[in-house]
GROMACS .gro file of N, CA, C and O in nm:
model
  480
    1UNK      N    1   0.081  -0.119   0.000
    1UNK     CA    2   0.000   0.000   0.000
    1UNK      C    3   0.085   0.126   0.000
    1UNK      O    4   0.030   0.229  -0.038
    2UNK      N    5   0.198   0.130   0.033
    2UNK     CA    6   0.272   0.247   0.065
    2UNK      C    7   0.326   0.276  -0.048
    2UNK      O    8   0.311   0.392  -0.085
    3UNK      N    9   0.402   0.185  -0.133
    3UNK     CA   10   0.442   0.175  -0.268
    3UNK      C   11   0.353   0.272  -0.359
    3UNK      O   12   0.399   0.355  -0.437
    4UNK      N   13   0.224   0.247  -0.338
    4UNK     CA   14   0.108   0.300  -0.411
    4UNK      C   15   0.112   0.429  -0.358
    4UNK      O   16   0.112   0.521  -0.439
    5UNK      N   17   0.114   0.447  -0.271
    5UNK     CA   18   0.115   0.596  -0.213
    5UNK      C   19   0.193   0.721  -0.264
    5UNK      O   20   0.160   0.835  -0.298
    6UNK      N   21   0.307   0.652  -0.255
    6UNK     CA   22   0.455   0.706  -0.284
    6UNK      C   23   0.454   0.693  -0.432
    6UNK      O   24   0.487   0.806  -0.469
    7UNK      N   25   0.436   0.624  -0.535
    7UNK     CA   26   0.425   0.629  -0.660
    7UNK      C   27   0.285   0.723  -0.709
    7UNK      O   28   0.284   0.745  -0.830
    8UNK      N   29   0.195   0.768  -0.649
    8UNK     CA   30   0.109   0.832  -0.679
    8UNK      C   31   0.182   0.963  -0.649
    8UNK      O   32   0.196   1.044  -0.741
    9UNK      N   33   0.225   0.988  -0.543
    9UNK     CA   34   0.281   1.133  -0.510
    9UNK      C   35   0.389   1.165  -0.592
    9UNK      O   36   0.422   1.279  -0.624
   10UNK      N   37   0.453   1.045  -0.632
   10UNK     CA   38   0.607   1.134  -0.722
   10UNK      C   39   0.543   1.127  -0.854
   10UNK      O   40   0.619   1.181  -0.934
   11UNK      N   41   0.444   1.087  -0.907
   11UNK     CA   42   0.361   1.122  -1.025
   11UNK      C   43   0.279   1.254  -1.063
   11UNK      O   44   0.264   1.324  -1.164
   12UNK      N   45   0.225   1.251  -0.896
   12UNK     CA   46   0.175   1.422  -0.919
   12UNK      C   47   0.290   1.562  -0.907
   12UNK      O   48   0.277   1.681  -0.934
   13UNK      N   49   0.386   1.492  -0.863
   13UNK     CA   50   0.529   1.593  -0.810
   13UNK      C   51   0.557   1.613  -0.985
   13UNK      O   52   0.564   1.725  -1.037
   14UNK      N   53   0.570   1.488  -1.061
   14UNK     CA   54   0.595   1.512  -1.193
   14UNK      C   55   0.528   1.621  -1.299
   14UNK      O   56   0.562   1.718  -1.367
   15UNK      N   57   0.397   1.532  -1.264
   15UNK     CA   58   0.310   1.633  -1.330
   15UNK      C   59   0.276   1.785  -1.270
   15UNK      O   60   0.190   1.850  -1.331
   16UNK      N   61   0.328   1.833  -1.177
   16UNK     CA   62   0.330   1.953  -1.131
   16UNK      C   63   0.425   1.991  -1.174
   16UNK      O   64   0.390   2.093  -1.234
   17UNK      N   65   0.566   1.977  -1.189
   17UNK     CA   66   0.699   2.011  -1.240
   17UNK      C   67   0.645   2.045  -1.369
   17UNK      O   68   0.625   2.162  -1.400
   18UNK      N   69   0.618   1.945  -1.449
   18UNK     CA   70   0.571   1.945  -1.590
   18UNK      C   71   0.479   2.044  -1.657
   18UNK      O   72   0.484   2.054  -1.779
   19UNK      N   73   0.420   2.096  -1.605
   19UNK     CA   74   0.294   2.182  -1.601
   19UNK      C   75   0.341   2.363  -1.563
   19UNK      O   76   0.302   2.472  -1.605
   20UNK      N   77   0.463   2.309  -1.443
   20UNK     CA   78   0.531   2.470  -1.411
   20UNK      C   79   0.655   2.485  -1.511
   20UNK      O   80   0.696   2.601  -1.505
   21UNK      N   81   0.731   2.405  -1.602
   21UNK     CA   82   0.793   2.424  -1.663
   21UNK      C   83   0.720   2.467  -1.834
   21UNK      O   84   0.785   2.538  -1.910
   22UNK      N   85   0.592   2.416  -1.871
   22UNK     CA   86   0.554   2.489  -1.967
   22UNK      C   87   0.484   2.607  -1.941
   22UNK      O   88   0.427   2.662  -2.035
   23UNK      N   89   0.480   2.653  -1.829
   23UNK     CA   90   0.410   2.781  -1.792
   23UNK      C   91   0.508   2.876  -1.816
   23UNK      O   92   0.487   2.984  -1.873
   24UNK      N   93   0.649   2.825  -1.760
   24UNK     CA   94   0.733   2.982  -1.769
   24UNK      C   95   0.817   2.946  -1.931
   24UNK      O   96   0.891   3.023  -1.991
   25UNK      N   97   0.784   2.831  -1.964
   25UNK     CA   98   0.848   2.858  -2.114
   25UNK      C   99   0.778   2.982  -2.213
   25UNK      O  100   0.817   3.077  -2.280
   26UNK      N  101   0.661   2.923  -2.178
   26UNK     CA  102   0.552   2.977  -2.206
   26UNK      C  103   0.546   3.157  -2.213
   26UNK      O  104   0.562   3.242  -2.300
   27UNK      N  105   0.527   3.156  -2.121
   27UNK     CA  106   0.574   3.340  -2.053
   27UNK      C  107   0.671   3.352  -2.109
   27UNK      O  108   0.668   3.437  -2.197
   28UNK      N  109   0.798   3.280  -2.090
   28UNK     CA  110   0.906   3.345  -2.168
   28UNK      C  111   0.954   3.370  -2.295
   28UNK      O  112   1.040   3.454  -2.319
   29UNK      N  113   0.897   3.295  -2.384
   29UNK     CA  114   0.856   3.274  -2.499
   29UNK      C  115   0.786   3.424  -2.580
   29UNK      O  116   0.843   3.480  -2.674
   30UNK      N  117   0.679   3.461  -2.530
   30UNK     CA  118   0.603   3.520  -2.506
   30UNK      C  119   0.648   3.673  -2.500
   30UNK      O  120   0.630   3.762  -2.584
   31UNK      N  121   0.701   3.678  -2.395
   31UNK     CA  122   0.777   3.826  -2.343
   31UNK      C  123   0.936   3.843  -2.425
   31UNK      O  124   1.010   3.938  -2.399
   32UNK      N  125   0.972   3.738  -2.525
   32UNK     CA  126   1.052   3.751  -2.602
   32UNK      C  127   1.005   3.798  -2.727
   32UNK      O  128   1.064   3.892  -2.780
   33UNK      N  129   0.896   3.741  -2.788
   33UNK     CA  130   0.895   3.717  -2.924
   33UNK      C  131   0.887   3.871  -3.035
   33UNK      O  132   0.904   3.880  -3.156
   34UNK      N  133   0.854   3.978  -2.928
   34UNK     CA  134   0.839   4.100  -3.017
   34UNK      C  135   0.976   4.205  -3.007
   34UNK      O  136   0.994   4.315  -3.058
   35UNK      N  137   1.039   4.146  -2.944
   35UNK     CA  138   1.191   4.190  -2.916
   35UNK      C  139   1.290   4.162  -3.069
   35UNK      O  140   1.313   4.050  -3.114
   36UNK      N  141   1.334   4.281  -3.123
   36UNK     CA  142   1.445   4.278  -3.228
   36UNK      C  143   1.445   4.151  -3.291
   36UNK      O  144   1.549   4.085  -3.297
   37UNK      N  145   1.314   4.103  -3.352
   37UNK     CA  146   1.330   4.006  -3.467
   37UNK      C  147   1.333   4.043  -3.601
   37UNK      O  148   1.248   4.098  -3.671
   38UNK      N  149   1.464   3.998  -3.626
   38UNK     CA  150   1.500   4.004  -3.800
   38UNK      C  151   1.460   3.915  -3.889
   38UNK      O  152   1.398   3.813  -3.860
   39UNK      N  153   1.489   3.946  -3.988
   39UNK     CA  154   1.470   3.863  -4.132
   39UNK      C  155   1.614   3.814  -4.177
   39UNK      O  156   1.671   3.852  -4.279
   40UNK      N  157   1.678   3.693  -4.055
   40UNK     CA  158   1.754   3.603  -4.054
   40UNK      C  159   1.821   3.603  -4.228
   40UNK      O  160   1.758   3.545  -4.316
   41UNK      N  161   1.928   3.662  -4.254
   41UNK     CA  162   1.954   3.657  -4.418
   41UNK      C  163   1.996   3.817  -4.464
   41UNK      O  164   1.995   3.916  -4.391
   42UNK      N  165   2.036   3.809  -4.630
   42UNK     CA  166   2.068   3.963  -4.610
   42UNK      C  167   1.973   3.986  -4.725
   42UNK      O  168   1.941   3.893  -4.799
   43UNK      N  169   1.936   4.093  -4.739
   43UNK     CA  170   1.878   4.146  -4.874
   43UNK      C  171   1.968   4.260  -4.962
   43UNK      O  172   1.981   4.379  -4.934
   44UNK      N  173   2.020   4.192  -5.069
   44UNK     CA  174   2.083   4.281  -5.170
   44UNK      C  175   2.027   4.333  -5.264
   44UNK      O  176   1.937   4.268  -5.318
   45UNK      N  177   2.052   4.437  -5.303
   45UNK     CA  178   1.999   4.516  -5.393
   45UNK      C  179   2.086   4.590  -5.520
   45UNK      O  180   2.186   4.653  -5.487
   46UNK      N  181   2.057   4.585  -5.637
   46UNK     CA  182   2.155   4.672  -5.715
   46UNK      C  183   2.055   4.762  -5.779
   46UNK      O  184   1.959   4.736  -5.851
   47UNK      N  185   2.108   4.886  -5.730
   47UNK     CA  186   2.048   5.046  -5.793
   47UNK      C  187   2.063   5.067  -5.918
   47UNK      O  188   2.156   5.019  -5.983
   48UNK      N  189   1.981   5.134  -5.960
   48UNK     CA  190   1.947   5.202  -6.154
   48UNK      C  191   2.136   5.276  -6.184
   48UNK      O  192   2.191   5.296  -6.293
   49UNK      N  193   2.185   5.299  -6.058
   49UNK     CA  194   2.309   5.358  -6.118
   49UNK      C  195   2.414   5.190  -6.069
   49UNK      O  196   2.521   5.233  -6.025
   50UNK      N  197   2.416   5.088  -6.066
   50UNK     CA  198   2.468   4.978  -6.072
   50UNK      C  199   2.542   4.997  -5.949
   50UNK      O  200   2.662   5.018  -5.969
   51UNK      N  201   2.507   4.997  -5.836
   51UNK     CA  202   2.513   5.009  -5.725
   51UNK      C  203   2.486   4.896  -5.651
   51UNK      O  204   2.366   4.870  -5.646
   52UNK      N  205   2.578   4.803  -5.580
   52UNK     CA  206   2.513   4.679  -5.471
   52UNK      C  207   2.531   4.725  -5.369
   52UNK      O  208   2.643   4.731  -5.319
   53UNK      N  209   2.404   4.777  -5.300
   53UNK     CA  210   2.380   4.751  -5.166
   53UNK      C  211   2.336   4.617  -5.048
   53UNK      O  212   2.218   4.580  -5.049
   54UNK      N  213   2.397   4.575  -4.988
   54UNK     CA  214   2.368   4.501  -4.893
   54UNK      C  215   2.300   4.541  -4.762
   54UNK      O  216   2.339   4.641  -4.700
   55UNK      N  217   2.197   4.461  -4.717
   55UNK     CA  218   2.175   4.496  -4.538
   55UNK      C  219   2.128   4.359  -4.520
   55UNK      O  220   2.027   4.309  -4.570
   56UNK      N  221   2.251   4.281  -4.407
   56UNK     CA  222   2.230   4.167  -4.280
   56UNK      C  223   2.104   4.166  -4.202
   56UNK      O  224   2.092   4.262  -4.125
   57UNK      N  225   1.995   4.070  -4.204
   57UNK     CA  226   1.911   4.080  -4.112
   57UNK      C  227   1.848   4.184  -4.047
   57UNK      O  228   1.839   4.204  -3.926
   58UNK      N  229   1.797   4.260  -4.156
   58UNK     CA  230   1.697   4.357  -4.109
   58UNK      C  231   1.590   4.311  -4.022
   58UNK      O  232   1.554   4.198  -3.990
   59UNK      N  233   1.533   4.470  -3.978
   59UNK     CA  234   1.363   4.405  -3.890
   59UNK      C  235   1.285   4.352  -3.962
   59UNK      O  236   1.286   4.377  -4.082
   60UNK      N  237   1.188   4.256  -3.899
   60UNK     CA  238   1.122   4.205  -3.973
   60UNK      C  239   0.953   4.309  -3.985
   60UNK      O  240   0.847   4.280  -4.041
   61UNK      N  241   0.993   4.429  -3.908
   61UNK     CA  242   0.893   4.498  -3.850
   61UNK      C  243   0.895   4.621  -3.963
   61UNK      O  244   1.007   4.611  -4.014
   62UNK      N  245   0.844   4.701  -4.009
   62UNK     CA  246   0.835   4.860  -4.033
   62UNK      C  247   0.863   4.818  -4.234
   62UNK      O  248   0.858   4.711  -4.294
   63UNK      N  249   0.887   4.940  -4.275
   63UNK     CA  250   0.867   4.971  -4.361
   63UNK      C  251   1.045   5.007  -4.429
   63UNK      O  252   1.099   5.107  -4.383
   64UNK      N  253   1.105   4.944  -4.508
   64UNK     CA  254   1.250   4.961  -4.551
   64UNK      C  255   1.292   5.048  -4.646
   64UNK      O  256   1.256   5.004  -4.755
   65UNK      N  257   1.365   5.175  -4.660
   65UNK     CA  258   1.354   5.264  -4.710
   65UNK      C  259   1.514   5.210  -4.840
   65UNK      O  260   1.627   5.197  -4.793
   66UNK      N  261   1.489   5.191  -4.971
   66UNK     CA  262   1.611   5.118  -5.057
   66UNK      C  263   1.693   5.302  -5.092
   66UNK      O  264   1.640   5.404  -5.047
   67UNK      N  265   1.801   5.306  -5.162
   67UNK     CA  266   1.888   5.366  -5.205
   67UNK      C  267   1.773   5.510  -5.279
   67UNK      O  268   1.655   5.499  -5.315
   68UNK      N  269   1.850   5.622  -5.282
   68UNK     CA  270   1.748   5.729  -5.396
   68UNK      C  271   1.773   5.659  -5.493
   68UNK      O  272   1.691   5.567  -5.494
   69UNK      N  273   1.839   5.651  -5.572
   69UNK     CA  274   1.813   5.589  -5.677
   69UNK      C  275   1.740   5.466  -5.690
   69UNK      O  276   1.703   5.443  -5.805
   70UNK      N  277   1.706   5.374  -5.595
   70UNK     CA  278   1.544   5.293  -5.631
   70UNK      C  279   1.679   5.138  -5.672
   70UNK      O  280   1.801   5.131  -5.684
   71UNK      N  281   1.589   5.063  -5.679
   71UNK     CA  282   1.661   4.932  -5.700
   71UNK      C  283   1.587   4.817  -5.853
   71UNK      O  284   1.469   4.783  -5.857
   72UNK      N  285   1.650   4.794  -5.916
   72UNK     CA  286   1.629   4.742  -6.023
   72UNK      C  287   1.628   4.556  -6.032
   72UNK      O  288   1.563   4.480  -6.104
   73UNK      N  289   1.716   4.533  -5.941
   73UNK     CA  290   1.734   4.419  -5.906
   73UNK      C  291   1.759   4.379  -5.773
   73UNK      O  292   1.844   4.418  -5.693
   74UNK      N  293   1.665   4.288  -5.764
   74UNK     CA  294   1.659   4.266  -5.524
   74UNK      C  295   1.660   4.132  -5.543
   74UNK      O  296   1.587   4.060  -5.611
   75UNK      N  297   1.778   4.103  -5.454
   75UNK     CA  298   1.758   3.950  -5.392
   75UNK      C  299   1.729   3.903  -5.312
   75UNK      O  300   1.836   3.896  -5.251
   76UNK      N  301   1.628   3.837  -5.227
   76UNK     CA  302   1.589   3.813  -5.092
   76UNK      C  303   1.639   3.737  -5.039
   76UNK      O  304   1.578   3.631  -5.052
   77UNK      N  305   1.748   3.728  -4.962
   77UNK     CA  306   1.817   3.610  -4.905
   77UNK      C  307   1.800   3.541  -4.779
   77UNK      O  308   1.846   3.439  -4.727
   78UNK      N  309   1.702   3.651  -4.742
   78UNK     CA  310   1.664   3.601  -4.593
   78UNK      C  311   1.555   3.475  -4.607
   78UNK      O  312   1.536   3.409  -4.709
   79UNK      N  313   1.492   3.461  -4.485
   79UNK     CA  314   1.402   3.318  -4.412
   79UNK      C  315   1.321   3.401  -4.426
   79UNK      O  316   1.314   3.349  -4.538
   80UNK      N  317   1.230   3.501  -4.427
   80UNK     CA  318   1.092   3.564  -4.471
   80UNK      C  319   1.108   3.643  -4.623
   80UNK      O  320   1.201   3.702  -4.677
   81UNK      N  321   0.951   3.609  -4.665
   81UNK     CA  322   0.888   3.678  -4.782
   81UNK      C  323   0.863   3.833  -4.780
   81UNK      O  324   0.820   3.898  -4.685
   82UNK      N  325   0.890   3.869  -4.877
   82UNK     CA  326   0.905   4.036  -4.879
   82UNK      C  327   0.794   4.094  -4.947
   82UNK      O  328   0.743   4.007  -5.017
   83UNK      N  329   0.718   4.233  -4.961
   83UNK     CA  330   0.655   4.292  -5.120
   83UNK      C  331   0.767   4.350  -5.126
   83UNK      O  332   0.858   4.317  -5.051
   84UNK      N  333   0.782   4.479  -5.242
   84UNK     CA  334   0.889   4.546  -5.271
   84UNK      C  335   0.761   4.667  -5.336
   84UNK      O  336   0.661   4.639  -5.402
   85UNK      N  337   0.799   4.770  -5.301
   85UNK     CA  338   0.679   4.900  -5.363
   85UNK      C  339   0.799   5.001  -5.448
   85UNK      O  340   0.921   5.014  -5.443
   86UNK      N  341   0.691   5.060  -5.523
   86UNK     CA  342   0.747   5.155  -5.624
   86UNK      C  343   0.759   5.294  -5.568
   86UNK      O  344   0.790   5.388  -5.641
   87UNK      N  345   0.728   5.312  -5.409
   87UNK     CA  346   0.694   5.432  -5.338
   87UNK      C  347   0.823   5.422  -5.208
   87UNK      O  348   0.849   5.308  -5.170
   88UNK      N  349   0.881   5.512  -5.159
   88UNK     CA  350   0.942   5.486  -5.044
   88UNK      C  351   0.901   5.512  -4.919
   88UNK      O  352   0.958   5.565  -4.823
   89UNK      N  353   0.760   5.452  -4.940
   89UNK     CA  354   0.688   5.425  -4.783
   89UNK      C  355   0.603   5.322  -4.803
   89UNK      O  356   0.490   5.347  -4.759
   90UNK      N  357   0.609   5.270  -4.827
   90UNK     CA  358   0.607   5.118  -4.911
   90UNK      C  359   0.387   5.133  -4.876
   90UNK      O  360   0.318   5.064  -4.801
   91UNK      N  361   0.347   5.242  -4.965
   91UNK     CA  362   0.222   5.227  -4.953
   91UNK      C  363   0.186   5.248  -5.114
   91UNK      O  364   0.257   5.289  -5.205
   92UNK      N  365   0.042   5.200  -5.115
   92UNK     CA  366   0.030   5.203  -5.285
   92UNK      C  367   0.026   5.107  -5.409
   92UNK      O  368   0.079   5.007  -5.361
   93UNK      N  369   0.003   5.084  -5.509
   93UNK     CA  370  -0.036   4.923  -5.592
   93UNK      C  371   0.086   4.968  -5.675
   93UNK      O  372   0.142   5.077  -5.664
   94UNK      N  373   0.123   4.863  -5.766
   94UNK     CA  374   0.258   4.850  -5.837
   94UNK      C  375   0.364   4.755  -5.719
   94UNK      O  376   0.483   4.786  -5.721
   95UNK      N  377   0.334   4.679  -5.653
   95UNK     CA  378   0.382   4.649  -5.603
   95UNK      C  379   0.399   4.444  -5.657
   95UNK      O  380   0.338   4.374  -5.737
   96UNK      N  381   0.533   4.417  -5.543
   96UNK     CA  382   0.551   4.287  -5.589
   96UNK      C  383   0.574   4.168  -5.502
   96UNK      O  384   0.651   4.203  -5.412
   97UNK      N  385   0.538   4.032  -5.488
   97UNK     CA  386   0.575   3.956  -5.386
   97UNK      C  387   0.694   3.892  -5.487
   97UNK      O  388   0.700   3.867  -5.607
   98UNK      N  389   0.823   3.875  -5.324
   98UNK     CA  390   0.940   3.807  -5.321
   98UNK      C  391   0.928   3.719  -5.244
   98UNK      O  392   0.914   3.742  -5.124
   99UNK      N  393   0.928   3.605  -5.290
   99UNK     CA  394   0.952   3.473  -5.160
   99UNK      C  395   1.107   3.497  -5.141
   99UNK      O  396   1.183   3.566  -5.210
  100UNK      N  397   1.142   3.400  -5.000
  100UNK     CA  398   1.274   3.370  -4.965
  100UNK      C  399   1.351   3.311  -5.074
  100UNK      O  400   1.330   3.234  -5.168
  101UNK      N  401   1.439   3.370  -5.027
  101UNK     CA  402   1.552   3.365  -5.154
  101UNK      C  403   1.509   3.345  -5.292
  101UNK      O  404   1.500   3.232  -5.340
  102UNK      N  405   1.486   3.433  -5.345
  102UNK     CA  406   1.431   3.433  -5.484
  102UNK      C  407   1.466   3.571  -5.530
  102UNK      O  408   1.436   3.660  -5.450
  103UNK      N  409   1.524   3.608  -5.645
  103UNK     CA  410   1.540   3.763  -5.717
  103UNK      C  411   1.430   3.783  -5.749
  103UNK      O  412   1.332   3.709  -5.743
  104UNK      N  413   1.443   3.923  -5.797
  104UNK     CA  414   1.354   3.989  -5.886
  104UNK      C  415   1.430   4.098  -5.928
  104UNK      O  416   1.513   4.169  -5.872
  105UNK      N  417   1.365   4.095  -6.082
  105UNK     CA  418   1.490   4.196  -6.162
  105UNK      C  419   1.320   4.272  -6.204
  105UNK      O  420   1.215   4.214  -6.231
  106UNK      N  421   1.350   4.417  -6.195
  106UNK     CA  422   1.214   4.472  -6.247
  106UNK      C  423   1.214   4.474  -6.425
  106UNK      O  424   1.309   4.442  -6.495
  107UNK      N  425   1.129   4.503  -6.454
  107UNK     CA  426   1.092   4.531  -6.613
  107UNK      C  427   1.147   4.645  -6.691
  107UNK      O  428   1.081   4.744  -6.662
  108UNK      N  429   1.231   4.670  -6.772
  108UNK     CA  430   1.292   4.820  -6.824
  108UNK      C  431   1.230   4.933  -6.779
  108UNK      O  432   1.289   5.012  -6.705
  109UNK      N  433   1.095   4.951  -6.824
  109UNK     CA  434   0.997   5.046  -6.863
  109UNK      C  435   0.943   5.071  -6.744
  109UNK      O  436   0.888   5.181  -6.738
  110UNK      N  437   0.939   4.993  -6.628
  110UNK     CA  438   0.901   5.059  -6.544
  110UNK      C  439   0.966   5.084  -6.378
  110UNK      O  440   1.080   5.050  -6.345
  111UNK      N  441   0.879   5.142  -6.300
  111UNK     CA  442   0.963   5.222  -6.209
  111UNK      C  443   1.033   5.141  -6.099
  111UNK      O  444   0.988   5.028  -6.078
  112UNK      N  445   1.148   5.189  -6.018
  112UNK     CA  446   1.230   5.103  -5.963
  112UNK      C  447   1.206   5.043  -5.826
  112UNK      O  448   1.112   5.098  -5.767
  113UNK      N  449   1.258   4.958  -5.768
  113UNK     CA  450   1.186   4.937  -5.622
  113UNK      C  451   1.223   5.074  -5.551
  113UNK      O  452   1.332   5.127  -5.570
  114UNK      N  453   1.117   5.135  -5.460
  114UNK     CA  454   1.227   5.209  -5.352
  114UNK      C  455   1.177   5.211  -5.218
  114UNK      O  456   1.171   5.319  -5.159
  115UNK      N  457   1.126   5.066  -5.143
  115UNK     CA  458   1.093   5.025  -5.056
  115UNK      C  459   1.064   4.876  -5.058
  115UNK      O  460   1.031   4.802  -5.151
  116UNK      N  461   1.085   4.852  -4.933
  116UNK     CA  462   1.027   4.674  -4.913
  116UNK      C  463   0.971   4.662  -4.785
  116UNK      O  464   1.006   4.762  -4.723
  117UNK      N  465   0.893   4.581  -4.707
  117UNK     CA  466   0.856   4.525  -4.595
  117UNK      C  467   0.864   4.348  -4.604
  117UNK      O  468   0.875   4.285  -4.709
  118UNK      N  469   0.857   4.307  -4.502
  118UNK     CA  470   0.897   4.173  -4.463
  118UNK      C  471   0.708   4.091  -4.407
  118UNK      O  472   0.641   4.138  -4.316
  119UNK      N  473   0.679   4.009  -4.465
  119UNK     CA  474   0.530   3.931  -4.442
  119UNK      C  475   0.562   3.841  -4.344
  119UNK      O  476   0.619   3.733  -4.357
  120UNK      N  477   0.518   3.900  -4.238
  120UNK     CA  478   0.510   3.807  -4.145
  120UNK      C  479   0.364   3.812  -4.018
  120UNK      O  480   0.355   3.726  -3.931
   0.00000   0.00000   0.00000
């Protein structure tokens, strides 16, 4: 009978451990996740005047302001999907989806990227 006792109690000791360890993962998890997350990767860009710009793991948050001269060709190298806008406040139609790692070279005739945001 005692066996039983004692195996019932270090079962609930378990399952109490178990239960307080996904609570503060949980929370912590949580109280992390809106903290300085990037777009793991870099995004390059080459400008209308043949210009490569690079930027390492940008935010994955706000609105990305590209070169004055606008970008003709973008590579997305990061772990998230991008649009890319023809405006540098990335509001407005003419716009384009980039999956991860995938280029996009724009069309002669028309206007150059000069903004991006990150879809997440």
């Amino acid at each position: 009978m005692s066996v039983t006792a004692t195996a019932t109690a270090s079962r609930r000791r378990r399952r109490t451990g178990s239960v307080a360890g996904a609570v503060l993962l949980t929370l912590a998890l949580a109280g992390c996740s809106g903290l300085g997350r990037t777009a793991v990767g870099p995004v390059t860009y080459t400008t209308e005047r043949d210009q490569v710009v690079s930027t390492n793991s940008p935010s994955v948050k706000g609105c990305h302001r590209m070169a004055e001269a606008g970008a003709q060709e973008v590579v997305n190298g990061t772990l998230i999907d991008m649009i890319l806008y023809t405006t540098p406040d990335c509001t407005g139609g003419g716009t384009i989806y980039v999956p991860t790692t995938v280029t996009d070279v724009k069309a002669p005739p028309s206007s150059p990227w000069l903004s991006y945001r990150f879809v997440h």
